[in-house]
Amino acid sequence: QVQLVESGGGSVHAGGSLRLSCVATKGMLSRYSMGWFRRTPGKEREFVASISRNGDNTYYADSVKGRFTISRDNALNTVYLQMNGLKPEDSAVYYCPATINNPRYATAYFLWDYWGQGTQVTVSS
């Protein structure tokens, strides 16, 4: 089992950048593939990005490809999401879940096992 805490959210103008962090306060992050999802009011959680346990493989939603970068530091028990070129439609609560599944195919929220509480990102035009 792993407990996850996200941070780094905030309010920025369109075109700005934010770096989200997700630290495992309990358990070893290296045992899991990690991801970032986001949710807006009235919608289900949407896949953003994922990364394999050793960090060699990363996957992105088409909507963020080329703008967002997922990375991890297993020694620090932390995963990151660097978000550049932010758009108003990126506004959401961002979550970093963990899974034992292959992250390449885990784009549906129900394939992820552990979730943090989320961090709010607001992008104004």
mmCIF file of N, CA and C in Angstrom:
data_model
loop_
_atom_site.group_PDB
_atom_site.id
_atom_site.type_symbol
_atom_site.label_atom_id
_atom_site.label_comp_id
_atom_site.label_asym_id
_atom_site.label_seq_id
_atom_site.Cartn_x
_atom_site.Cartn_y
_atom_site.Cartn_z
ATOM 1 N N GLN A 1 0.844 -1.189 0.000
ATOM 2 C CA GLN A 1 0.000 0.000 0.000
ATOM 3 C C GLN A 1 0.882 1.243 0.000
ATOM 4 N N VAL A 2 0.364 2.334 -0.568
ATOM 5 C CA VAL A 2 1.116 3.579 -0.643
ATOM 6 C C VAL A 2 0.164 4.737 -0.395
ATOM 7 N N GLN A 3 0.629 5.742 0.308
ATOM 8 C CA GLN A 3 -0.139 6.966 0.540
ATOM 9 C C GLN A 3 0.517 8.105 -0.220
ATOM 10 N N LEU A 4 -0.294 8.874 -0.920
ATOM 11 C CA LEU A 4 0.213 9.871 -1.861
ATOM 12 C C LEU A 4 -0.299 11.256 -1.504
ATOM 13 N N VAL A 5 0.590 12.245 -1.610
ATOM 14 C CA VAL A 5 0.224 13.633 -1.337
ATOM 15 C C VAL A 5 0.712 14.506 -2.491
ATOM 16 N N GLU A 6 -0.241 15.170 -3.157
ATOM 17 C CA GLU A 6 0.087 16.068 -4.257
ATOM 18 C C GLU A 6 0.273 17.491 -3.756
ATOM 19 N N SER A 7 1.103 18.253 -4.464
ATOM 20 C CA SER A 7 1.310 19.668 -4.152
ATOM 21 C C SER A 7 1.774 20.391 -5.411
ATOM 22 N N GLY A 8 1.819 21.711 -5.325
ATOM 23 C CA GLY A 8 2.341 22.506 -6.434
ATOM 24 C C GLY A 8 1.289 23.186 -7.279
ATOM 25 N N GLY A 9 0.020 22.919 -6.987
ATOM 26 C CA GLY A 9 -1.029 23.579 -7.746
ATOM 27 C C GLY A 9 -1.095 25.062 -7.434
ATOM 28 N N GLY A 10 -1.876 25.784 -8.223
ATOM 29 C CA GLY A 10 -2.024 27.215 -8.009
ATOM 30 C C GLY A 10 -2.753 27.854 -9.162
ATOM 31 N N SER A 11 -2.681 29.192 -9.195
ATOM 32 C CA SER A 11 -3.348 29.954 -10.243
ATOM 33 C C SER A 11 -2.304 30.629 -11.114
ATOM 34 N N VAL A 12 -2.441 30.467 -12.419
ATOM 35 C CA VAL A 12 -1.514 31.079 -13.372
ATOM 36 C C VAL A 12 -2.306 31.619 -14.557
ATOM 37 N N HIS A 13 -1.658 32.495 -15.319
ATOM 38 C CA HIS A 13 -2.254 32.974 -16.562
ATOM 39 C C HIS A 13 -1.946 32.002 -17.690
ATOM 40 N N ALA A 14 -2.747 32.046 -18.714
ATOM 41 C CA ALA A 14 -2.517 31.209 -19.896
ATOM 42 C C ALA A 14 -1.101 31.429 -20.421
ATOM 43 N N GLY A 15 -0.456 30.315 -20.791
ATOM 44 C CA GLY A 15 0.921 30.370 -21.241
ATOM 45 C C GLY A 15 1.935 30.153 -20.145
ATOM 46 N N GLY A 16 1.478 30.182 -18.909
ATOM 47 C CA GLY A 16 2.374 30.014 -17.784
ATOM 48 C C GLY A 16 2.714 28.558 -17.517
ATOM 49 N N SER A 17 3.485 28.344 -16.446
ATOM 50 C CA SER A 17 3.965 27.001 -16.102
ATOM 51 C C SER A 17 3.731 26.706 -14.620
ATOM 52 N N LEU A 18 3.581 25.435 -14.338
ATOM 53 C CA LEU A 18 3.527 24.941 -12.966
ATOM 54 C C LEU A 18 4.214 23.589 -12.918
ATOM 55 N N ARG A 19 4.751 23.280 -11.754
ATOM 56 C CA ARG A 19 5.332 21.954 -11.551
ATOM 57 C C ARG A 19 4.637 21.304 -10.369
ATOM 58 N N LEU A 20 3.932 20.225 -10.655
ATOM 59 C CA LEU A 20 3.257 19.473 -9.605
ATOM 60 C C LEU A 20 4.186 18.393 -9.066
ATOM 61 N N SER A 21 4.055 18.131 -7.780
ATOM 62 C CA SER A 21 4.821 17.063 -7.134
ATOM 63 C C SER A 21 3.865 16.118 -6.428
ATOM 64 N N CYS A 22 4.285 14.885 -6.330
ATOM 65 C CA CYS A 22 3.502 13.874 -5.627
ATOM 66 C C CYS A 22 4.483 13.018 -4.849
ATOM 67 N N VAL A 23 4.372 13.047 -3.539
ATOM 68 C CA VAL A 23 5.292 12.295 -2.702
ATOM 69 C C VAL A 23 4.551 11.159 -2.011
ATOM 70 N N ALA A 24 5.209 10.039 -1.906
ATOM 71 C CA ALA A 24 4.651 8.899 -1.174
ATOM 72 C C ALA A 24 5.071 9.030 0.280
ATOM 73 N N THR A 25 4.102 9.267 1.154
ATOM 74 C CA THR A 25 4.397 9.421 2.571
ATOM 75 C C THR A 25 4.427 8.076 3.293
ATOM 76 N N LYS A 26 3.924 7.084 2.607
ATOM 77 C CA LYS A 26 3.949 5.722 3.140
ATOM 78 C C LYS A 26 4.106 4.780 1.966
ATOM 79 N N GLY A 27 4.986 3.816 2.081
ATOM 80 C CA GLY A 27 5.198 2.871 1.001
ATOM 81 C C GLY A 27 6.299 3.328 0.055
ATOM 82 N N MET A 28 6.683 2.447 -0.847
ATOM 83 C CA MET A 28 7.764 2.721 -1.797
ATOM 84 C C MET A 28 7.207 2.969 -3.184
ATOM 85 N N LEU A 29 7.440 4.162 -3.687
ATOM 86 C CA LEU A 29 6.922 4.538 -4.993
ATOM 87 C C LEU A 29 7.482 3.652 -6.093
ATOM 88 N N SER A 30 8.691 3.148 -5.908
ATOM 89 C CA SER A 30 9.369 2.372 -6.942
ATOM 90 C C SER A 30 8.634 1.077 -7.286
ATOM 91 N N ARG A 31 7.724 0.664 -6.459
ATOM 92 C CA ARG A 31 6.971 -0.565 -6.710
ATOM 93 C C ARG A 31 5.815 -0.355 -7.689
ATOM 94 N N TYR A 32 5.534 0.908 -8.017
ATOM 95 C CA TYR A 32 4.337 1.211 -8.793
ATOM 96 C C TYR A 32 4.633 2.026 -10.042
ATOM 97 N N SER A 33 3.832 1.793 -11.051
ATOM 98 C CA SER A 33 3.731 2.764 -12.128
ATOM 99 C C SER A 33 2.935 3.936 -11.585
ATOM 100 N N MET A 34 3.254 5.122 -12.049
ATOM 101 C CA MET A 34 2.612 6.333 -11.539
ATOM 102 C C MET A 34 1.950 7.103 -12.667
ATOM 103 N N GLY A 35 0.950 7.882 -12.299
ATOM 104 C CA GLY A 35 0.261 8.659 -13.316
ATOM 105 C C GLY A 35 -0.216 9.988 -12.779
ATOM 106 N N TRP A 36 -0.729 10.791 -13.680
ATOM 107 C CA TRP A 36 -1.441 12.018 -13.346
ATOM 108 C C TRP A 36 -2.781 11.992 -14.080
ATOM 109 N N PHE A 37 -3.815 12.266 -13.330
ATOM 110 C CA PHE A 37 -5.158 12.418 -13.857
ATOM 111 C C PHE A 37 -5.659 13.785 -13.426
ATOM 112 N N ARG A 38 -6.723 14.233 -14.067
ATOM 113 C CA ARG A 38 -7.349 15.485 -13.653
ATOM 114 C C ARG A 38 -8.859 15.358 -13.742
ATOM 115 N N ARG A 39 -9.535 16.181 -12.943
ATOM 116 C CA ARG A 39 -10.996 16.160 -12.937
ATOM 117 C C ARG A 39 -11.533 17.575 -12.853
ATOM 118 N N THR A 40 -12.527 17.839 -13.671
ATOM 119 C CA THR A 40 -13.266 19.090 -13.621
ATOM 120 C C THR A 40 -14.675 18.789 -13.140
ATOM 121 N N PRO A 41 -15.375 19.779 -12.587
ATOM 122 C CA PRO A 41 -16.715 19.534 -12.034
ATOM 123 C C PRO A 41 -17.642 18.885 -13.050
ATOM 124 N N GLY A 42 -18.308 17.829 -12.619
ATOM 125 C CA GLY A 42 -19.282 17.165 -13.464
ATOM 126 C C GLY A 42 -18.702 16.148 -14.419
ATOM 127 N N LYS A 43 -17.380 15.972 -14.386
ATOM 128 C CA LYS A 43 -16.750 15.023 -15.294
ATOM 129 C C LYS A 43 -15.960 13.978 -14.520
ATOM 130 N N GLU A 44 -15.741 12.860 -15.167
ATOM 131 C CA GLU A 44 -14.936 11.810 -14.541
ATOM 132 C C GLU A 44 -13.454 12.151 -14.690
ATOM 133 N N ARG A 45 -12.637 11.493 -13.890
ATOM 134 C CA ARG A 45 -11.201 11.716 -13.953
ATOM 135 C C ARG A 45 -10.649 11.385 -15.337
ATOM 136 N N GLU A 46 -9.795 12.272 -15.848
ATOM 137 C CA GLU A 46 -9.250 12.165 -17.194
ATOM 138 C C GLU A 46 -7.763 11.877 -17.134
ATOM 139 N N PHE A 47 -7.315 10.913 -17.911
ATOM 140 C CA PHE A 47 -5.897 10.577 -17.977
ATOM 141 C C PHE A 47 -5.091 11.743 -18.541
ATOM 142 N N VAL A 48 -3.957 12.014 -17.907
ATOM 143 C CA VAL A 48 -3.059 13.068 -18.368
ATOM 144 C C VAL A 48 -1.718 12.471 -18.816
ATOM 145 N N ALA A 49 -1.095 11.703 -17.923
ATOM 146 C CA ALA A 49 0.221 11.144 -18.227
ATOM 147 C C ALA A 49 0.506 9.987 -17.283
ATOM 148 N N SER A 50 1.432 9.115 -17.687
ATOM 149 C CA SER A 50 1.851 8.022 -16.822
ATOM 150 C C SER A 50 3.318 7.696 -17.088
ATOM 151 N N ILE A 51 3.907 6.980 -16.125
ATOM 152 C CA ILE A 51 5.328 6.652 -16.218
ATOM 153 C C ILE A 51 5.559 5.289 -15.599
ATOM 154 N N SER A 52 6.437 4.518 -16.214
ATOM 155 C CA SER A 52 6.734 3.179 -15.729
ATOM 156 C C SER A 52 7.527 3.243 -14.422
ATOM 157 N N ARG A 53 7.668 2.093 -13.780
ATOM 158 C CA ARG A 53 8.294 2.052 -12.464
ATOM 159 C C ARG A 53 9.723 2.576 -12.463
ATOM 160 N N ASN A 54 10.468 2.290 -13.515
ATOM 161 C CA ASN A 54 11.855 2.762 -13.552
ATOM 162 C C ASN A 54 12.012 4.081 -14.294
ATOM 163 N N GLY A 55 10.914 4.599 -14.813
ATOM 164 C CA GLY A 55 10.951 5.894 -15.494
ATOM 165 C C GLY A 55 11.329 5.831 -16.952
ATOM 166 N N ASP A 56 11.559 4.639 -17.488
ATOM 167 C CA ASP A 56 12.025 4.524 -18.874
ATOM 168 C C ASP A 56 10.931 4.826 -19.891
ATOM 169 N N ASN A 57 9.692 4.597 -19.523
ATOM 170 C CA ASN A 57 8.581 4.763 -20.470
ATOM 171 C C ASN A 57 7.568 5.763 -19.927
ATOM 172 N N THR A 58 7.178 6.680 -20.785
ATOM 173 C CA THR A 58 6.169 7.681 -20.427
ATOM 174 C C THR A 58 5.083 7.719 -21.488
ATOM 175 N N TYR A 59 3.881 8.105 -21.069
ATOM 176 C CA TYR A 59 2.732 8.137 -21.961
ATOM 177 C C TYR A 59 1.927 9.394 -21.641
ATOM 178 N N TYR A 60 1.330 9.967 -22.682
ATOM 179 C CA TYR A 60 0.627 11.230 -22.518
ATOM 180 C C TYR A 60 -0.701 11.224 -23.263
ATOM 181 N N ALA A 61 -1.652 11.959 -22.714
ATOM 182 C CA ALA A 61 -2.868 12.249 -23.458
ATOM 183 C C ALA A 61 -2.518 13.197 -24.598
ATOM 184 N N ASP A 62 -3.227 13.077 -25.698
ATOM 185 C CA ASP A 62 -2.954 13.933 -26.853
ATOM 186 C C ASP A 62 -3.083 15.414 -26.503
ATOM 187 N N SER A 63 -3.979 15.722 -25.588
ATOM 188 C CA SER A 63 -4.252 17.118 -25.244
ATOM 189 C C SER A 63 -3.079 17.800 -24.535
ATOM 190 N N VAL A 64 -2.148 17.017 -23.977
ATOM 191 C CA VAL A 64 -1.037 17.623 -23.237
ATOM 192 C C VAL A 64 0.320 17.288 -23.844
ATOM 193 N N LYS A 65 0.325 16.459 -24.865
ATOM 194 C CA LYS A 65 1.584 16.029 -25.471
ATOM 195 C C LYS A 65 2.360 17.249 -25.984
ATOM 196 N N GLY A 66 3.641 17.305 -25.654
ATOM 197 C CA GLY A 66 4.471 18.425 -26.069
ATOM 198 C C GLY A 66 4.454 19.592 -25.107
ATOM 199 N N ARG A 67 3.526 19.600 -24.154
ATOM 200 C CA ARG A 67 3.447 20.688 -23.176
ATOM 201 C C ARG A 67 3.765 20.208 -21.765
ATOM 202 N N PHE A 68 3.354 18.981 -21.434
ATOM 203 C CA PHE A 68 3.542 18.426 -20.099
ATOM 204 C C PHE A 68 4.621 17.353 -20.138
ATOM 205 N N THR A 69 5.349 17.231 -19.022
ATOM 206 C CA THR A 69 6.369 16.195 -18.886
ATOM 207 C C THR A 69 6.257 15.528 -17.521
ATOM 208 N N ILE A 70 6.102 14.216 -17.531
ATOM 209 C CA ILE A 70 6.060 13.450 -16.291
ATOM 210 C C ILE A 70 7.446 12.872 -16.028
ATOM 211 N N SER A 71 7.852 12.877 -14.777
ATOM 212 C CA SER A 71 9.149 12.310 -14.393
ATOM 213 C C SER A 71 9.046 11.784 -12.967
ATOM 214 N N ARG A 72 10.056 11.055 -12.543
ATOM 215 C CA ARG A 72 10.026 10.509 -11.187
ATOM 216 C C ARG A 72 11.441 10.416 -10.635
ATOM 217 N N ASP A 73 11.522 10.469 -9.318
ATOM 218 C CA ASP A 73 12.769 10.259 -8.604
ATOM 219 C C ASP A 73 12.467 9.248 -7.507
ATOM 220 N N ASN A 74 12.764 7.998 -7.763
ATOM 221 C CA ASN A 74 12.423 6.946 -6.808
ATOM 222 C C ASN A 74 13.204 7.088 -5.501
ATOM 223 N N ALA A 75 14.389 7.652 -5.567
ATOM 224 C CA ALA A 75 15.164 7.854 -4.339
ATOM 225 C C ALA A 75 14.474 8.839 -3.404
ATOM 226 N N LEU A 76 13.728 9.786 -3.994
ATOM 227 C CA LEU A 76 12.984 10.765 -3.202
ATOM 228 C C LEU A 76 11.523 10.371 -3.036
ATOM 229 N N ASN A 77 11.161 9.220 -3.589
ATOM 230 C CA ASN A 77 9.760 8.765 -3.475
ATOM 231 C C ASN A 77 8.786 9.787 -4.053
ATOM 232 N N THR A 78 9.172 10.408 -5.170
ATOM 233 C CA THR A 78 8.399 11.527 -5.707
ATOM 234 C C THR A 78 8.235 11.399 -7.217
ATOM 235 N N VAL A 79 7.057 11.808 -7.692
ATOM 236 C CA VAL A 79 6.792 11.911 -9.123
ATOM 237 C C VAL A 79 6.390 13.352 -9.405
ATOM 238 N N TYR A 80 6.726 13.828 -10.601
ATOM 239 C CA TYR A 80 6.490 15.224 -10.963
ATOM 240 C C TYR A 80 5.673 15.320 -12.243
ATOM 241 N N LEU A 81 5.030 16.471 -12.403
ATOM 242 C CA LEU A 81 4.399 16.823 -13.664
ATOM 243 C C LEU A 81 4.748 18.274 -13.954
ATOM 244 N N GLN A 82 5.636 18.463 -14.931
ATOM 245 C CA GLN A 82 5.977 19.798 -15.388
ATOM 246 C C GLN A 82 4.975 20.211 -16.453
ATOM 247 N N MET A 83 4.290 21.310 -16.211
ATOM 248 C CA MET A 83 3.240 21.770 -17.123
ATOM 249 C C MET A 83 3.636 23.128 -17.687
ATOM 250 N N ASN A 84 3.855 23.175 -18.978
ATOM 251 C CA ASN A 84 4.206 24.404 -19.676
ATOM 252 C C ASN A 84 3.102 24.764 -20.667
ATOM 253 N N GLY A 85 3.073 25.994 -21.080
ATOM 254 C CA GLY A 85 2.083 26.414 -22.050
ATOM 255 C C GLY A 85 0.667 26.146 -21.588
ATOM 256 N N LEU A 86 0.380 26.439 -20.328
ATOM 257 C CA LEU A 86 -0.926 26.113 -19.772
ATOM 258 C C LEU A 86 -2.049 26.877 -20.459
ATOM 259 N N LYS A 87 -3.181 26.205 -20.581
ATOM 260 C CA LYS A 87 -4.371 26.758 -21.212
ATOM 261 C C LYS A 87 -5.507 26.759 -20.200
ATOM 262 N N PRO A 88 -6.498 27.612 -20.385
ATOM 263 C CA PRO A 88 -7.645 27.602 -19.461
ATOM 264 C C PRO A 88 -8.296 26.224 -19.343
ATOM 265 N N GLU A 89 -8.311 25.461 -20.412
ATOM 266 C CA GLU A 89 -8.921 24.130 -20.363
ATOM 267 C C GLU A 89 -8.103 23.116 -19.565
ATOM 268 N N ASP A 90 -6.912 23.493 -19.130
ATOM 269 C CA ASP A 90 -6.131 22.640 -18.245
ATOM 270 C C ASP A 90 -6.554 22.794 -16.780
ATOM 271 N N SER A 91 -7.403 23.759 -16.500
ATOM 272 C CA SER A 91 -7.879 23.977 -15.132
ATOM 273 C C SER A 91 -8.612 22.743 -14.631
ATOM 274 N N ALA A 92 -8.209 22.254 -13.472
ATOM 275 C CA ALA A 92 -8.793 21.032 -12.923
ATOM 276 C C ALA A 92 -8.122 20.737 -11.584
ATOM 277 N N VAL A 93 -8.665 19.746 -10.891
ATOM 278 C CA VAL A 93 -7.957 19.154 -9.761
ATOM 279 C C VAL A 93 -7.099 18.028 -10.321
ATOM 280 N N TYR A 94 -5.823 18.057 -9.994
ATOM 281 C CA TYR A 94 -4.888 17.064 -10.505
ATOM 282 C C TYR A 94 -4.556 16.040 -9.422
ATOM 283 N N TYR A 95 -4.591 14.773 -9.814
ATOM 284 C CA TYR A 95 -4.323 13.662 -8.912
ATOM 285 C C TYR A 95 -3.172 12.823 -9.433
ATOM 286 N N CYS A 96 -2.392 12.231 -8.508
ATOM 287 C CA CYS A 96 -1.352 11.306 -8.936
ATOM 288 C C CYS A 96 -1.638 9.936 -8.356
ATOM 289 N N PRO A 97 -2.167 9.036 -9.142
ATOM 290 C CA PRO A 97 -2.426 7.684 -8.677
ATOM 291 C C PRO A 97 -1.258 6.737 -8.944
ATOM 292 N N ALA A 98 -1.329 5.598 -8.260
ATOM 293 C CA ALA A 98 -0.328 4.545 -8.426
ATOM 294 C C ALA A 98 -1.043 3.266 -8.852
ATOM 295 N N THR A 99 -0.358 2.445 -9.633
ATOM 296 C CA THR A 99 -0.933 1.184 -10.066
ATOM 297 C C THR A 99 0.148 0.132 -10.235
ATOM 298 N N ILE A 100 -0.270 -1.128 -10.098
ATOM 299 C CA ILE A 100 0.632 -2.229 -10.403
ATOM 300 C C ILE A 100 0.463 -2.659 -11.858
ATOM 301 N N ASN A 101 -0.508 -2.070 -12.545
ATOM 302 C CA ASN A 101 -0.766 -2.408 -13.941
ATOM 303 C C ASN A 101 0.248 -1.755 -14.876
ATOM 304 N N ASN A 102 0.275 -2.228 -16.111
ATOM 305 C CA ASN A 102 1.131 -1.628 -17.137
ATOM 306 C C ASN A 102 0.596 -0.236 -17.463
ATOM 307 N N PRO A 103 1.382 0.800 -17.271
ATOM 308 C CA PRO A 103 0.852 2.157 -17.461
ATOM 309 C C PRO A 103 0.515 2.475 -18.909
ATOM 310 N N ARG A 104 1.089 1.698 -19.845
ATOM 311 C CA ARG A 104 0.833 1.961 -21.262
ATOM 312 C C ARG A 104 -0.648 1.831 -21.581
ATOM 313 N N TYR A 105 -1.339 0.912 -20.884
ATOM 314 C CA TYR A 105 -2.745 0.654 -21.192
ATOM 315 C C TYR A 105 -3.690 1.181 -20.119
ATOM 316 N N ALA A 106 -3.133 1.780 -19.065
ATOM 317 C CA ALA A 106 -3.957 2.185 -17.918
ATOM 318 C C ALA A 106 -4.423 3.626 -18.048
ATOM 319 N N THR A 107 -5.206 3.911 -19.084
ATOM 320 C CA THR A 107 -5.713 5.275 -19.251
ATOM 321 C C THR A 107 -7.078 5.478 -18.599
ATOM 322 N N ALA A 108 -7.670 4.424 -18.098
ATOM 323 C CA ALA A 108 -8.950 4.533 -17.402
ATOM 324 C C ALA A 108 -8.718 4.624 -15.899
ATOM 325 N N TYR A 109 -9.461 5.485 -15.218
ATOM 326 C CA TYR A 109 -9.192 5.755 -13.808
ATOM 327 C C TYR A 109 -9.348 4.507 -12.936
ATOM 328 N N PHE A 110 -10.245 3.584 -13.327
ATOM 329 C CA PHE A 110 -10.513 2.426 -12.474
ATOM 330 C C PHE A 110 -9.384 1.384 -12.515
ATOM 331 N N LEU A 111 -8.380 1.603 -13.350
ATOM 332 C CA LEU A 111 -7.230 0.703 -13.404
ATOM 333 C C LEU A 111 -6.129 1.118 -12.438
ATOM 334 N N TRP A 112 -6.373 2.217 -11.715
ATOM 335 C CA TRP A 112 -5.386 2.712 -10.773
ATOM 336 C C TRP A 112 -5.823 2.410 -9.350
ATOM 337 N N ASP A 113 -4.836 2.054 -8.510
ATOM 338 C CA ASP A 113 -5.145 1.453 -7.223
ATOM 339 C C ASP A 113 -5.180 2.439 -6.055
ATOM 340 N N TYR A 114 -4.272 3.409 -6.060
ATOM 341 C CA TYR A 114 -4.151 4.326 -4.926
ATOM 342 C C TYR A 114 -4.149 5.757 -5.442
ATOM 343 N N TRP A 115 -4.832 6.629 -4.693
ATOM 344 C CA TRP A 115 -5.014 8.015 -5.108
ATOM 345 C C TRP A 115 -4.699 8.957 -3.958
ATOM 346 N N GLY A 116 -4.149 10.130 -4.310
ATOM 347 C CA GLY A 116 -3.997 11.193 -3.336
ATOM 348 C C GLY A 116 -5.245 12.046 -3.291
ATOM 349 N N GLN A 117 -5.167 13.181 -2.579
ATOM 350 C CA GLN A 117 -6.315 14.062 -2.405
ATOM 351 C C GLN A 117 -6.446 15.084 -3.522
ATOM 352 N N GLY A 118 -5.391 15.282 -4.287
ATOM 353 C CA GLY A 118 -5.449 16.197 -5.416
ATOM 354 C C GLY A 118 -4.947 17.590 -5.090
ATOM 355 N N THR A 119 -4.596 18.324 -6.144
ATOM 356 C CA THR A 119 -4.166 19.716 -6.014
ATOM 357 C C THR A 119 -4.808 20.514 -7.145
ATOM 358 N N GLN A 120 -5.308 21.693 -6.810
ATOM 359 C CA GLN A 120 -6.079 22.506 -7.758
ATOM 360 C C GLN A 120 -5.153 23.314 -8.662
ATOM 361 N N VAL A 121 -5.435 23.270 -9.947
ATOM 362 C CA VAL A 121 -4.742 24.106 -10.939
ATOM 363 C C VAL A 121 -5.791 24.969 -11.629
ATOM 364 N N THR A 122 -5.560 26.269 -11.630
ATOM 365 C CA THR A 122 -6.473 27.203 -12.276
ATOM 366 C C THR A 122 -5.690 28.061 -13.256
ATOM 367 N N VAL A 123 -6.129 28.040 -14.511
ATOM 368 C CA VAL A 123 -5.466 28.813 -15.556
ATOM 369 C C VAL A 123 -6.451 29.846 -16.082
ATOM 370 N N SER A 124 -6.095 31.098 -15.970
ATOM 371 C CA SER A 124 -6.973 32.174 -16.427
ATOM 372 C C SER A 124 -6.522 32.666 -17.800
ATOM 373 N N SER A 125 -7.498 33.126 -18.569
ATOM 374 C CA SER A 125 -7.183 33.592 -19.936
ATOM 375 C C SER A 125 -6.743 35.046 -19.938
#
